[in-house]
Coordinates of N, CA and C in Angstrom, one line a residue:
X1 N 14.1 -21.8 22.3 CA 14.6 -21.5 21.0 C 14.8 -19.9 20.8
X2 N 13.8 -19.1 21.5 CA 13.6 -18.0 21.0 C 13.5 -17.3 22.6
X3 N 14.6 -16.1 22.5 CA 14.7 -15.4 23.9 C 14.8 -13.7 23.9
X4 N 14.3 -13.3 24.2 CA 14.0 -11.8 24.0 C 14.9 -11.5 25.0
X5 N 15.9 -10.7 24.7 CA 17.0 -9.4 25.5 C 16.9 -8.0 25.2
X6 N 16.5 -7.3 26.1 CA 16.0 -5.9 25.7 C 15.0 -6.1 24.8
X7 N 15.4 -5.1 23.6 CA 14.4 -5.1 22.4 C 14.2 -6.0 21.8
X8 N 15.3 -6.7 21.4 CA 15.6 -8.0 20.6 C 15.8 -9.2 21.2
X9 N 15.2 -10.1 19.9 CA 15.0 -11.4 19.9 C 16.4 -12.0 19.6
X10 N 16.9 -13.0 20.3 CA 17.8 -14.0 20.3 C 17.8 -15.2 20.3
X11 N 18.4 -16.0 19.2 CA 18.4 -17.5 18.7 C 18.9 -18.5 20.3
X12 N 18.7 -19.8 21.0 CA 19.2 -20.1 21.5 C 19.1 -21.5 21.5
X13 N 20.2 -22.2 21.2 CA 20.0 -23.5 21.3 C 21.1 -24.1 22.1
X14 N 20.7 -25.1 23.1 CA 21.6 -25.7 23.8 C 22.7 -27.0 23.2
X15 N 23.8 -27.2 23.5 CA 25.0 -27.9 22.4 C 25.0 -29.2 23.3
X16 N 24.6 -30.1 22.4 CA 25.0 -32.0 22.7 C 26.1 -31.7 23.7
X17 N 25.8 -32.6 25.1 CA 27.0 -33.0 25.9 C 28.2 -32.8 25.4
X18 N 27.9 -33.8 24.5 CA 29.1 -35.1 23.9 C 30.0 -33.8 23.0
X19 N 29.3 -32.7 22.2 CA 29.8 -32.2 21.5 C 30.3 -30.5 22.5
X20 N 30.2 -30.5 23.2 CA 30.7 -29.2 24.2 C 32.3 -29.3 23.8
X21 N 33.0 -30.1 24.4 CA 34.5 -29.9 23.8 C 34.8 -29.6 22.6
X22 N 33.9 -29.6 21.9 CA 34.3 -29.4 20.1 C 34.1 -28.0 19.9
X23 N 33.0 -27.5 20.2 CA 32.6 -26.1 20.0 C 33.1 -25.1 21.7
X24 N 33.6 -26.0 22.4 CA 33.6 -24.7 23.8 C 32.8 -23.9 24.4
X25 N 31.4 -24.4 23.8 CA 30.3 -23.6 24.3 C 29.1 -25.1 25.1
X26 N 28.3 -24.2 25.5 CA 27.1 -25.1 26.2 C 25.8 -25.0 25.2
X27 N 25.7 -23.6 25.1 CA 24.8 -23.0 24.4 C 25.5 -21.7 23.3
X28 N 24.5 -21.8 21.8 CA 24.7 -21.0 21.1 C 23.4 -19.8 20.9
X29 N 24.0 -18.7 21.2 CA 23.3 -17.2 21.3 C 23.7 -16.7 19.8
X30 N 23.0 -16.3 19.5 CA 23.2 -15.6 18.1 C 21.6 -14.6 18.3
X31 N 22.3 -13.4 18.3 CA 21.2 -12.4 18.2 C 20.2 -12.3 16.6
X32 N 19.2 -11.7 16.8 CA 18.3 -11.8 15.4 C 18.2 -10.7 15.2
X33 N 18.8 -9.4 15.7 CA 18.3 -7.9 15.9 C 16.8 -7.7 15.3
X34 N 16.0 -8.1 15.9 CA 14.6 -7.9 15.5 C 13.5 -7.8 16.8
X35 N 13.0 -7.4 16.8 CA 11.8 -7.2 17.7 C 10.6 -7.6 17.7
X36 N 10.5 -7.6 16.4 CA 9.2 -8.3 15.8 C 9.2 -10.3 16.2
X37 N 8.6 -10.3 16.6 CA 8.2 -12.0 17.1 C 7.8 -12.8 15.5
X38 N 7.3 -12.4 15.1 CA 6.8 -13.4 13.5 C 8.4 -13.3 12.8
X39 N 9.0 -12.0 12.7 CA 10.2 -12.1 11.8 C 11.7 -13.2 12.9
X40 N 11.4 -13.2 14.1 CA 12.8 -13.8 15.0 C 12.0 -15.0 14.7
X41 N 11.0 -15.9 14.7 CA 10.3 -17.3 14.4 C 10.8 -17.9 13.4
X42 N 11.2 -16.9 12.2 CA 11.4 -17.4 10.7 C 12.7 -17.6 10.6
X43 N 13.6 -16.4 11.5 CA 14.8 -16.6 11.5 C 15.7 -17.8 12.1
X44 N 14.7 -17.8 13.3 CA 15.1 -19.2 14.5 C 15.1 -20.3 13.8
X45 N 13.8 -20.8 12.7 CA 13.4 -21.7 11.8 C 14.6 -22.2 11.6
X46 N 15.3 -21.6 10.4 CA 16.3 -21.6 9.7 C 17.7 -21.7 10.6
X47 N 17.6 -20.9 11.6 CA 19.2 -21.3 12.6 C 19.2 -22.5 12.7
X48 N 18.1 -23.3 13.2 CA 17.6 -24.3 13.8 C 18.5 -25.0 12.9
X49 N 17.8 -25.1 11.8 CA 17.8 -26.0 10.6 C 19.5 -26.5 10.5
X50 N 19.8 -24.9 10.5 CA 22.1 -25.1 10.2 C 22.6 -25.5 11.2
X51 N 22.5 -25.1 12.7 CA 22.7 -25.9 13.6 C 22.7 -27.0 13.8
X52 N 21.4 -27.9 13.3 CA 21.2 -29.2 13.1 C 22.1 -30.2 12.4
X53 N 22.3 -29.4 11.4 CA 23.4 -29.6 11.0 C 24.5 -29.7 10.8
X54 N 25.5 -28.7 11.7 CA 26.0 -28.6 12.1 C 26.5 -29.4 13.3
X55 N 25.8 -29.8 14.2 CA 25.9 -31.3 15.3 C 25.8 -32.5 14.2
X56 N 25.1 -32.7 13.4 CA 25.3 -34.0 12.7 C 26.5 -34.0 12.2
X57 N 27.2 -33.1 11.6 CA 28.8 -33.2 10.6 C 30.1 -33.2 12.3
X58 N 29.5 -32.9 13.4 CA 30.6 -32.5 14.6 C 30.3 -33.9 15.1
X59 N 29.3 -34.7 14.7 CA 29.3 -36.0 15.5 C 29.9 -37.1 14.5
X60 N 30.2 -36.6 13.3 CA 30.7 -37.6 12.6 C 32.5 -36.8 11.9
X61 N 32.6 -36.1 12.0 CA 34.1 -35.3 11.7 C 34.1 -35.3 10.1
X62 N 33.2 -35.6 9.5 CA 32.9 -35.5 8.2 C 32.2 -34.5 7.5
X63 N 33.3 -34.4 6.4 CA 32.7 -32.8 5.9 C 31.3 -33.6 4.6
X64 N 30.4 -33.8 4.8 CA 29.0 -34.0 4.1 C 28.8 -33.9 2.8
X65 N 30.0 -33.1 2.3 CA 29.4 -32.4 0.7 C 31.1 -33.5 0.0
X66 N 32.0 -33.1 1.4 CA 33.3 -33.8 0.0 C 33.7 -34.9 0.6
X67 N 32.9 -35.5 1.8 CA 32.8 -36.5 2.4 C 34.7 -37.1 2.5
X68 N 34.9 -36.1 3.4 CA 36.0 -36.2 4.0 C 36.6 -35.6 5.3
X69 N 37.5 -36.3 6.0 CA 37.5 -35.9 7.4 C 37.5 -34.4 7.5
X70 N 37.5 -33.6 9.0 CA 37.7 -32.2 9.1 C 38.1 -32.1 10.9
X71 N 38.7 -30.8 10.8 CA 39.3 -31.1 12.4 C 38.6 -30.1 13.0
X72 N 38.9 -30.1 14.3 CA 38.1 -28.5 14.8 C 37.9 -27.4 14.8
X73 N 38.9 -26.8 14.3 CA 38.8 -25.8 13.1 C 38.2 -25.6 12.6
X74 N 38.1 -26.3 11.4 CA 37.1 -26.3 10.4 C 36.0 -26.2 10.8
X75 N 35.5 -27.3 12.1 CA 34.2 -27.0 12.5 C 33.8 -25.5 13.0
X76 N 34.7 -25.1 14.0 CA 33.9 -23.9 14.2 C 33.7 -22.2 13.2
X77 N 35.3 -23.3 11.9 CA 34.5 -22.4 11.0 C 33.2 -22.5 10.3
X78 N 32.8 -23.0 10.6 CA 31.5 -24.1 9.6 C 30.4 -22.8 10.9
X79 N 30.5 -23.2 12.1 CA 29.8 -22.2 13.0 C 29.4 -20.6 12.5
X80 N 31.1 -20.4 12.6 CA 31.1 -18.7 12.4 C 30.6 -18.4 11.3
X81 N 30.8 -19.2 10.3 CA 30.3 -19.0 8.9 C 28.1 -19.0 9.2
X82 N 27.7 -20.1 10.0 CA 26.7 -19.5 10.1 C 25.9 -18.3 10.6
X83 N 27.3 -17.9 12.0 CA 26.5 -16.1 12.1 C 26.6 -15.5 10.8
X84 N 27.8 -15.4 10.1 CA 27.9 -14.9 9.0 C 27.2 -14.5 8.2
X85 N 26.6 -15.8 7.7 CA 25.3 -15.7 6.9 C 24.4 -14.7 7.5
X86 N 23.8 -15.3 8.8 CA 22.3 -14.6 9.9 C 22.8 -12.8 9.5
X87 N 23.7 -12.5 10.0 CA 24.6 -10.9 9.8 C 23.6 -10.2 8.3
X88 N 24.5 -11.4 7.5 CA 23.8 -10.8 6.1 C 22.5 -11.1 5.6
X89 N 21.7 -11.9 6.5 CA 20.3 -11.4 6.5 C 19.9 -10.7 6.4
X90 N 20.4 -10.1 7.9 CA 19.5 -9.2 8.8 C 20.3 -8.2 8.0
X91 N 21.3 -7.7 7.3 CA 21.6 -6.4 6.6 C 20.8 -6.4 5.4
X92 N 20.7 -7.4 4.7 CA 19.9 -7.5 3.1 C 18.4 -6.7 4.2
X93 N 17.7 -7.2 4.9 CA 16.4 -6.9 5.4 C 16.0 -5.5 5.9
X94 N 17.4 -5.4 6.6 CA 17.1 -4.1 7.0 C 17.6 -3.1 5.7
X95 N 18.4 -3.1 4.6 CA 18.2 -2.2 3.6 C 17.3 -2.1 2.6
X96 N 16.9 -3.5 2.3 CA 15.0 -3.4 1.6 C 14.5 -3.2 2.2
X97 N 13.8 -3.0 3.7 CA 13.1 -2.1 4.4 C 13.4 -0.8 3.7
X98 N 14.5 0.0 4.1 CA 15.0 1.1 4.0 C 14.8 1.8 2.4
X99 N 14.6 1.0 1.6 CA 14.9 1.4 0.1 C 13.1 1.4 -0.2
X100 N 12.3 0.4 0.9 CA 11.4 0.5 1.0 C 10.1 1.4 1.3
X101 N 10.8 2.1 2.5 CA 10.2 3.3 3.0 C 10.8 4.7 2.0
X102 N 11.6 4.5 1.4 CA 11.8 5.7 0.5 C 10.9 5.7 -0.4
X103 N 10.2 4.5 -1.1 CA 9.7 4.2 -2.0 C 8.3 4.7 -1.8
X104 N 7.7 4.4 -0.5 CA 6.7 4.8 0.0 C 6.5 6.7 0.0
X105 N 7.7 7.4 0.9 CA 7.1 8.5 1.2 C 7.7 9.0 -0.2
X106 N 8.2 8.4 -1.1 CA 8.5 9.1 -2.4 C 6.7 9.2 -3.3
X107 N 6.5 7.9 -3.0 CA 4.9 7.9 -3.6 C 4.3 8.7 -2.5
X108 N 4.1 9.0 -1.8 CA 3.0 9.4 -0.9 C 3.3 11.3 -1.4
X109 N 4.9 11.6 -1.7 CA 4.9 13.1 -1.8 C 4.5 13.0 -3.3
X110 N 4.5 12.5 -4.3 CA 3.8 12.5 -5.8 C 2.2 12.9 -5.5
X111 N 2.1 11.9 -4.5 CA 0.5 12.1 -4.4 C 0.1 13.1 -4.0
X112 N 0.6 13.6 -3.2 CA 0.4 15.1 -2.4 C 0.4 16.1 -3.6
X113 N 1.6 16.1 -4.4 CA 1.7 17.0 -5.4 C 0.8 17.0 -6.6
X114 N 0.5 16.0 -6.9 CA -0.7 15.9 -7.8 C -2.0 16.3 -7.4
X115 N -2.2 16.2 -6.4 CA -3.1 16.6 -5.3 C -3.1 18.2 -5.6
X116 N -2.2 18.9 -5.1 CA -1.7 20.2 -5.3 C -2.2 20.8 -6.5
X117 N -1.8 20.0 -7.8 CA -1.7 20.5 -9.1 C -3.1 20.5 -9.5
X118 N -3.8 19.6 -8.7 CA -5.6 19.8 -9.5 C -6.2 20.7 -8.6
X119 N -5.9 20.6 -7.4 CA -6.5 21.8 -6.5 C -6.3 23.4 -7.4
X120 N -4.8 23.2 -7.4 CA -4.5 24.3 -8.1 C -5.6 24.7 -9.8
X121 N -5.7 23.9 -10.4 CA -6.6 24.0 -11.2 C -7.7 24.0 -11.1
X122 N -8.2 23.6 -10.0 CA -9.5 23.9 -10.3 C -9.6 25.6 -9.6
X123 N -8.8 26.1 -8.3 CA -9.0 27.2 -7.7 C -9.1 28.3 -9.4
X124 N -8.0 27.8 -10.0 CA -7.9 29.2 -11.4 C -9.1 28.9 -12.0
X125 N -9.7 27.5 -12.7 CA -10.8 27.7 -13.3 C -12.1 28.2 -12.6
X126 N -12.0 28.0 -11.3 CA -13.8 28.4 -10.5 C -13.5 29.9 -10.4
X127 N -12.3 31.0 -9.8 CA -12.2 32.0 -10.1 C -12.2 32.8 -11.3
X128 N -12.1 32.3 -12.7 CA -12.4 32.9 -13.7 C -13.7 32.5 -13.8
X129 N -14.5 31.9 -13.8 CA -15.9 31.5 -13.7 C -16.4 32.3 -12.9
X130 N -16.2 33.1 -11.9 CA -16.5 34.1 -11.1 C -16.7 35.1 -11.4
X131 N -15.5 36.0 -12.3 CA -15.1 36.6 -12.6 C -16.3 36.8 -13.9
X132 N -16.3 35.5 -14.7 CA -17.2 35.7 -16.0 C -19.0 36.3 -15.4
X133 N -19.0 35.5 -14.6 CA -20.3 35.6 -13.7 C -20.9 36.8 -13.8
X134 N -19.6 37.4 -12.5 CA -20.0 39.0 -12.6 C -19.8 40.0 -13.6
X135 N -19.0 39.5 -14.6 CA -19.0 40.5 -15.8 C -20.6 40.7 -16.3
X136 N -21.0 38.9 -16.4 CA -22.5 39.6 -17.0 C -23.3 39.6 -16.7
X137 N -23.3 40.1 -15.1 CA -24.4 40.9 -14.4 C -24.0 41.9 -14.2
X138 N -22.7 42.6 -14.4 CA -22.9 44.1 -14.2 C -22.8 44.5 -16.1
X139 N -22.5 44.0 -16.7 CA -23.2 44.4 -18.6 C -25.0 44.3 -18.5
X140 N -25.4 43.1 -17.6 CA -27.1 43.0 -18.0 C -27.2 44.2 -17.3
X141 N -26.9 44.8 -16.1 CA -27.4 45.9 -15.3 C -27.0 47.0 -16.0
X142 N -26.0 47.3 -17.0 CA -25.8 48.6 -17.6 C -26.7 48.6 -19.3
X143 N -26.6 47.5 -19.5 CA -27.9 47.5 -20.5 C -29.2 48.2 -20.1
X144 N -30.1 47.4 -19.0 CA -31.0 47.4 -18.9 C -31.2 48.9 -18.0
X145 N -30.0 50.0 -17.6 CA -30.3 51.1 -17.4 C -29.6 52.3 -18.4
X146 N -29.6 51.5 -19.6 CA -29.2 52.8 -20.4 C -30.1 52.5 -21.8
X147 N -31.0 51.4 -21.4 CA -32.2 50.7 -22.5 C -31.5 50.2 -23.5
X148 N -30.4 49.4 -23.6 CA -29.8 48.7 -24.7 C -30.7 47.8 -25.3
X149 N -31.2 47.1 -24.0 CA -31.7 45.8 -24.1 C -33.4 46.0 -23.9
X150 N -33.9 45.9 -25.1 CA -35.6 46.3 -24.9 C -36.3 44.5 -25.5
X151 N -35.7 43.5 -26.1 CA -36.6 42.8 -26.3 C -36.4 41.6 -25.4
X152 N -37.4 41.0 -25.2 CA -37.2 39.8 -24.1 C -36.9 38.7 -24.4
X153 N -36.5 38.8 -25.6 CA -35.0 37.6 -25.9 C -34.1 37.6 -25.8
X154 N -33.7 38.9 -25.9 CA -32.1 39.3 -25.1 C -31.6 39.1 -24.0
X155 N -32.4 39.5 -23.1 CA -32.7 39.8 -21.8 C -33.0 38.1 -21.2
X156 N -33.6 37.4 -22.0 CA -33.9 36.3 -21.3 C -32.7 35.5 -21.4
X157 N -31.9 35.3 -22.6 CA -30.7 34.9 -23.3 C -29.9 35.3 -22.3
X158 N -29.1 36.7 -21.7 CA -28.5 37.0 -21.1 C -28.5 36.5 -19.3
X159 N -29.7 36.0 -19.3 CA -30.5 35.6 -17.7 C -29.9 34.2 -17.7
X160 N -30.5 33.4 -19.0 CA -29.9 31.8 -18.8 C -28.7 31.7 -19.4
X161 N -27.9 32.7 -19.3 CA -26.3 32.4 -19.2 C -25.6 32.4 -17.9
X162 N -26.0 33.9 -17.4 CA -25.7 33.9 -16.0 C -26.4 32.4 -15.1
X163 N -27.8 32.4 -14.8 CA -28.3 30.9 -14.4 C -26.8 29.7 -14.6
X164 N -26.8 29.7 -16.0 CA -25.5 28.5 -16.5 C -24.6 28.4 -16.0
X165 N -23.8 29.5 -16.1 CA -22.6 29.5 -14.9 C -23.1 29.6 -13.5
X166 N -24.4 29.8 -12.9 CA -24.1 29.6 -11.7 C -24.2 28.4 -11.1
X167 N -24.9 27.2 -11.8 CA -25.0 25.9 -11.9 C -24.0 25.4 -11.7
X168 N -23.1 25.8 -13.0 CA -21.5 25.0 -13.1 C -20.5 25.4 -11.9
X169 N -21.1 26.6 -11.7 CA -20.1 27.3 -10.2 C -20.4 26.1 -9.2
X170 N -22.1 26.0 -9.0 CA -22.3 25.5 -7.5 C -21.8 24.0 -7.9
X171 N -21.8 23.4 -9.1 CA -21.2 21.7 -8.8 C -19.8 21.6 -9.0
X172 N -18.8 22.9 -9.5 CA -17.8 22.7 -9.2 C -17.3 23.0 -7.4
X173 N -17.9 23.9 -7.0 CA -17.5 23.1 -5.2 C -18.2 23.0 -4.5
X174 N -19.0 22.1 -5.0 CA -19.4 20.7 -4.5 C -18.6 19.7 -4.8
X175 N -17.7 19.3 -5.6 CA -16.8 18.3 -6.0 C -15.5 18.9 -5.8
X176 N -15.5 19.9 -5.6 CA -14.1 20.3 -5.2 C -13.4 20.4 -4.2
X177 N -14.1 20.2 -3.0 CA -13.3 19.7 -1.2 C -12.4 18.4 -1.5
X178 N -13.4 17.4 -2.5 CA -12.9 15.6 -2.8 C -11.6 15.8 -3.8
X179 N -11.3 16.8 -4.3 CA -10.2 16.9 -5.0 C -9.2 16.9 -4.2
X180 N -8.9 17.8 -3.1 CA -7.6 17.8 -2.1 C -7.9 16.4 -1.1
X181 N -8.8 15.5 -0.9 CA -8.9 14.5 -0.2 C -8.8 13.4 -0.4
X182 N -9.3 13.6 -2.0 CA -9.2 11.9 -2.6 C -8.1 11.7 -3.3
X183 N -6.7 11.1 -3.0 CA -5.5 10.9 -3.9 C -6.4 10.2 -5.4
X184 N -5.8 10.9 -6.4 CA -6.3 10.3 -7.6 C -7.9 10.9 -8.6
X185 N -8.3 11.4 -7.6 CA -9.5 12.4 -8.1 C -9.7 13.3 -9.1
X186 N -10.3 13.2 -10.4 CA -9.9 14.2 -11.1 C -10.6 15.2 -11.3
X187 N -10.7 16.3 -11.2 CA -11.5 17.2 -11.4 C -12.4 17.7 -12.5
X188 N -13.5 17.9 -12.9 CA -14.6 18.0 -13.5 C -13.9 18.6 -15.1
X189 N -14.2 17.6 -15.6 CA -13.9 17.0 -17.2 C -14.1 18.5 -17.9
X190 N -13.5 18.5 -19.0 CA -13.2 19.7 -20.0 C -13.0 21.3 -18.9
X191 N -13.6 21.8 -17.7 CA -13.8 22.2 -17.3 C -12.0 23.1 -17.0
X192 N -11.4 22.3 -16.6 CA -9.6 22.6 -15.6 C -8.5 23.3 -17.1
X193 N -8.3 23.6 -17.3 CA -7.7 24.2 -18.3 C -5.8 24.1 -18.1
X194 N -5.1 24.1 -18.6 CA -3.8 24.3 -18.0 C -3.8 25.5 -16.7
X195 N -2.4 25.1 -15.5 CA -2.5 26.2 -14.7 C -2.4 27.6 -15.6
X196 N -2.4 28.7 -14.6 CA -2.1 30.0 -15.0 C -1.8 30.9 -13.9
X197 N -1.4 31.8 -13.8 CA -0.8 32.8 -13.0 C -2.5 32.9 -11.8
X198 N -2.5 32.6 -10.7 CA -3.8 32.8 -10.3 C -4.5 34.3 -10.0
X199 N -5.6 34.8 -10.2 CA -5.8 36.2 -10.3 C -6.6 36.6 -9.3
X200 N -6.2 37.5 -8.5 CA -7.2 37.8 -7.4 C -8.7 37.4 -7.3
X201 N -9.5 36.8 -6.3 CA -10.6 36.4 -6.5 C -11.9 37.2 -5.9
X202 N -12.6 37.6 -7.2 CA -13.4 38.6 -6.9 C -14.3 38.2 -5.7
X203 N -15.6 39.1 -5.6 CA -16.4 38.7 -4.4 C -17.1 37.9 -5.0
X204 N -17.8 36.9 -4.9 CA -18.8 36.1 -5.1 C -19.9 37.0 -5.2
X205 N -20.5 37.5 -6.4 CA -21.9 37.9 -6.4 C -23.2 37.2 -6.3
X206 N -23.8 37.8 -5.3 CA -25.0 37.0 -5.2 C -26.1 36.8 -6.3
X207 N -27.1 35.8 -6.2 CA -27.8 35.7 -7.1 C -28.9 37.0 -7.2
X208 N -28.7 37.9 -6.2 CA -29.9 38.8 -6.1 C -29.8 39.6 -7.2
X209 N -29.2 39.8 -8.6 CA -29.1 40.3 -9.6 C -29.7 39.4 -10.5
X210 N -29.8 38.3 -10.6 CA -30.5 37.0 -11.4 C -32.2 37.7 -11.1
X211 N -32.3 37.6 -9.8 CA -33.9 37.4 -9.2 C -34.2 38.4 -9.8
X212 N -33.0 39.9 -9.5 CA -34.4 40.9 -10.0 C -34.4 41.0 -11.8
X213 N -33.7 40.6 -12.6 CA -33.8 40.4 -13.5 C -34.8 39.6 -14.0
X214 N -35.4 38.6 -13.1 CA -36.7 37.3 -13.6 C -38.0 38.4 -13.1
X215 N -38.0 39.4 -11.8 CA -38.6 40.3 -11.5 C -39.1 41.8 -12.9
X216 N -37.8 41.9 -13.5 CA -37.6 42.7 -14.5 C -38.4 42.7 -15.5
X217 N -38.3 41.5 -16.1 CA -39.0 40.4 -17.1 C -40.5 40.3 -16.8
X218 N -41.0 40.7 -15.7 CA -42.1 39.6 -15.6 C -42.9 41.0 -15.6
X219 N -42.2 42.1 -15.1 CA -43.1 43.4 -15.2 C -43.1 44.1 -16.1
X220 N -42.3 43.8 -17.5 CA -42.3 44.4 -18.6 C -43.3 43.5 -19.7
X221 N -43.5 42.5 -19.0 CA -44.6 41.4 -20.1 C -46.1 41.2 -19.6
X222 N -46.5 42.0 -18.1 CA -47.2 42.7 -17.9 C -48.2 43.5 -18.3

């Protein structure tokens, strides 16, 4: 039934003795342009089926449906008419494929882009979080050397803001690799703000201005 030439699968069924003079063939070839074995099986199915058919209406010269004679003509239009059909199969199949795979990398570039657009927001919001960071450790450091700041509520106040953002810094990337990885991930709630023009990204200051500030603290209460 089923015969592989080159790449593709091809239908084959051998023609009743009795019926060779009618059709002028031995055997019927009808290609399935497919490669795929599961898809030429479904197709063969179905040839089978019209073929079968087709020998029952050639053994009796009767047309089935208006149950009246037909000559041989007609029969092997009755044939050609079934490549006809198989043709427009295999064209319907191979253009939903095609309308198919557009559909795909059309979704797959959305996702990418969305992807983009939260990456992108989180890069602007952890960089201004940076930015705020070190503003107020070089304000606590210009306080605390021009004696702005003498009471240790200020000072301590000013300590667990900096601490606060640097909390929010370290769990925003830590969650922020899974943003560009995970299609659909959303990045850390109230936090992402609309884009904005991105602004050069300062140096990450270390915490060694926190410490000696808890250092600061502990020798003025001394």
């Amino acid at each position: 039934m089923l015969a592989l030439v080159g790449t593709n699968y091809h239908f084959r069924r051998v023609v009743p003795v009795a019926l060779r003079p009618l059709f002028g063939k031995t055997e019927f070839w009808i290609s399935l342009k497919t490669g795929n074995k599961s898809e030429a099986r479904l197709s063969a199915m179905a040839l089978h089926a019209q073929t079968s058919a087709l020998f029952r209406t050639a053994r009796t010269m009767t047309d089935p449906a208006r149950n009246k004679p037909i000559t041989k003509d007609d029969l092997l239009a009755l044939y050609e008419y079934i490549i006809k059909r198989q043709e427009e199969v295999i064209e319907t199949t191979e253009r939903n494929a095609a309308e198919q795979l557009k559909i795909e990398r059309y979704t797959a570039s959305m996702t990418r882009y969305e992807d983009l657009l939260k990456t992108r927001a989180f890069l602007t919001y952890s960089t201004d979080a940076l930015e705020r960071l070190n503003q107020h450790i070089i304000t606590l450091r210009q306080d605390m050397i021009t004696g702005k700041m003498q009471d240790k509520a200020s000072l301590a106040s000013k300590t667990e803001e900096i601490e606060r953002l640097h909390d929010t810094l370290v769990k925003l990337f830590q969650t922020g690799p899974a943003l560009s990885q995970a299609p659909g991930a959303a990045p850390p709630s109230h936090q992402l703000a609309s884009p904005s023009p991105t602004p050069t990204a300062p140096t990450s200051p270390r915490l060694t201005a926190a410490l000696q500030i808890r250092c600061y603290l502990g020798s003025r209460s001394s």
